[in-house]
PDB file of C-alpha atoms in Angstrom:
ATOM      1  CA  MET A1489     119.469  77.382  85.465  1.00 40.00           C
ATOM      2  CA  LEU A1490     122.798  76.754  83.181  1.00 42.00           C
ATOM      3  CA  GLN A1491     123.074  72.665  82.596  1.00 47.00           C
ATOM      4  CA  GLY A1492     125.946  70.772  83.134  1.00 45.00           C
ATOM      5  CA  TYR A1493     127.015  73.453  85.486  1.00 38.00           C
ATOM      6  CA  VAL A1494     129.345  72.161  88.887  1.00 43.00           C
ATOM      7  CA  LYS A1495     129.203  74.396  91.672  1.00 48.00           C
ATOM      8  CA  ASN A1496     133.453  75.043  92.344  1.00 57.00           C
ATOM      9  CA  GLU A1497     133.408  75.051  96.063  1.00 81.00           C
ATOM     10  CA  SER A1498     136.898  77.156  97.383  1.00 92.00           C
ATOM     11  CA  GLN A1499     139.857  76.902  97.083  1.00 93.00           C
ATOM     12  CA  GLU A1500     139.811  77.124 101.226  1.00 94.00           C
ATOM     13  CA  GLY A1501     137.054  74.908 101.610  1.00 93.00           C
ATOM     14  CA  ARG A1502     138.927  72.356  98.814  1.00 93.00           C
ATOM     15  CA  ILE A1503     141.479  72.931 101.392  1.00 94.00           C
ATOM     16  CA  LEU A1504     139.903  72.387 105.196  1.00 94.00           C
ATOM     17  CA  GLU A1505     137.782  69.207 103.358  1.00 92.00           C
ATOM     18  CA  MET A1506     141.076  67.248 102.577  1.00 94.00           C
ATOM     19  CA  LEU A1507     142.858  68.305 106.553  1.00 93.00           C
ATOM     20  CA  ARG A1508     139.392  67.075 107.497  1.00 93.00           C
ATOM     21  CA  GLU A1509     139.237  63.428 105.813  1.00 93.00           C
ATOM     22  CA  ARG A1510     143.022  63.205 106.733  1.00 92.00           C
ATOM     23  CA  GLY A1511     143.092  64.342 110.600  1.00 91.00           C
ATOM     24  CA  ASN A1512     146.156  63.556 111.893  1.00 89.00           C
ATOM     25  CA  LYS A1513     148.062  62.351 109.580  1.00 90.00           C
ATOM     26  CA  GLY A1514     147.843  65.937 107.373  1.00 91.00           C
ATOM     27  CA  ALA A1515     148.597  66.310 103.711  1.00 93.00           C
ATOM     28  CA  PHE A1516     151.646  66.778 102.259  1.00 94.00           C
ATOM     29  CA  VAL A1517     152.684  70.380  99.999  1.00 93.00           C
ATOM     30  CA  TRP A1518     152.848  68.512  96.611  1.00 94.00           C
ATOM     31  CA  GLU A1519     148.784  67.742  97.050  1.00 95.00           C
ATOM     32  CA  PHE A1520     148.233  70.925  97.927  1.00 96.00           C
ATOM     33  CA  MET A1521     150.019  71.525  94.538  1.00 96.00           C
ATOM     34  CA  MET A1522     149.638  69.009  91.685  1.00 96.00           C
ATOM     35  CA  PRO A1523     147.234  69.347  89.501  1.00 95.00           C
ATOM     36  CA  ARG A1524     143.861  67.800  89.749  1.00 91.00           C
ATOM     37  CA  PRO A1525     142.406  64.435  89.787  1.00 90.00           C
ATOM     38  CA  THR A1526     145.024  63.640  92.059  1.00 91.00           C
ATOM     39  CA  GLY A1527     145.700  66.851  94.023  1.00 93.00           C
ATOM     40  CA  LEU A1528     144.128  70.016  94.832  1.00 95.00           C
ATOM     41  CA  GLY A1529     145.285  71.736  92.224  1.00 94.00           C
ATOM     42  CA  ILE A1530     145.897  75.110  94.391  1.00 95.00           C
ATOM     43  CA  ALA A1531     149.410  77.699  94.015  1.00 94.00           C
ATOM     44  CA  GLN A1532     148.670  79.847  95.853  1.00 95.00           C
ATOM     45  CA  TYR A1533     148.080  77.257  98.769  1.00 95.00           C
ATOM     46  CA  ASN A1534     150.458  79.192 101.592  1.00 96.00           C
ATOM     47  CA  ALA A1535     147.414  82.101 100.960  1.00 96.00           C
ATOM     48  CA  ARG A1536     144.622  79.934 101.459  1.00 95.00           C
ATOM     49  CA  ILE A1537     145.931  78.484 104.880  1.00 95.00           C
ATOM     50  CA  PHE A1538     146.997  81.989 105.944  1.00 96.00           C
ATOM     51  CA  GLY A1539     142.819  82.754 105.310  1.00 95.00           C
ATOM     52  CA  LEU A1540     141.697  79.678 107.201  1.00 94.00           C
ATOM     53  CA  ARG A1541     143.932  81.157 110.085  1.00 96.00           C
ATOM     54  CA  LYS A1542     143.034  84.521 109.818  1.00 96.00           C
ATOM     55  CA  LYS A1543     139.199  82.698 110.797  1.00 94.00           C
ATOM     56  CA  GLY A1544     140.009  80.717 113.423  1.00 95.00           C
ATOM     57  CA  TYR A1545     141.663  77.220 112.276  1.00 94.00           C
ATOM     58  CA  ASP A1546     144.411  76.123 113.883  1.00 94.00           C
ATOM     59  CA  ILE A1547     146.776  74.247 111.046  1.00 94.00           C
ATOM     60  CA  VAL A1548     150.162  72.575 112.171  1.00 93.00           C
ATOM     61  CA  ASN A1549     152.925  72.685 109.799  1.00 92.00           C
ATOM     62  CA  LYS A1550     154.875  69.812 110.952  1.00 87.00           C
ATOM     63  CA  GLU A1551     157.756  67.215 109.117  1.00 81.00           C
ATOM     64  CA  PRO A1552     156.678  64.313 108.112  1.00 72.00           C
ATOM     65  CA  GLY A1553     157.258  61.063 109.975  1.00 64.00           C
TER      66      GLY A1553
END
C-alpha cells in the first residue's frame, strides 16, 4: 500500500454528498466550480449532474430565493 495515498471520491460523489448535506437549501453553481477547499473544484459540473440524473437521481434546478 502506498503511504500517504488518499482515495479521491468521484466528482459525482462529491456533488451528491454536498446536495445531501444541504437538503432543501441546495447549492450554488459557484460552489461546484470554485477550487477546493472552499468549493468542489468541478469545472464540468453540468456533465456530472447529467450523469447523476441518468442514474435516477432527482436533481432540480431552481432560482435562489
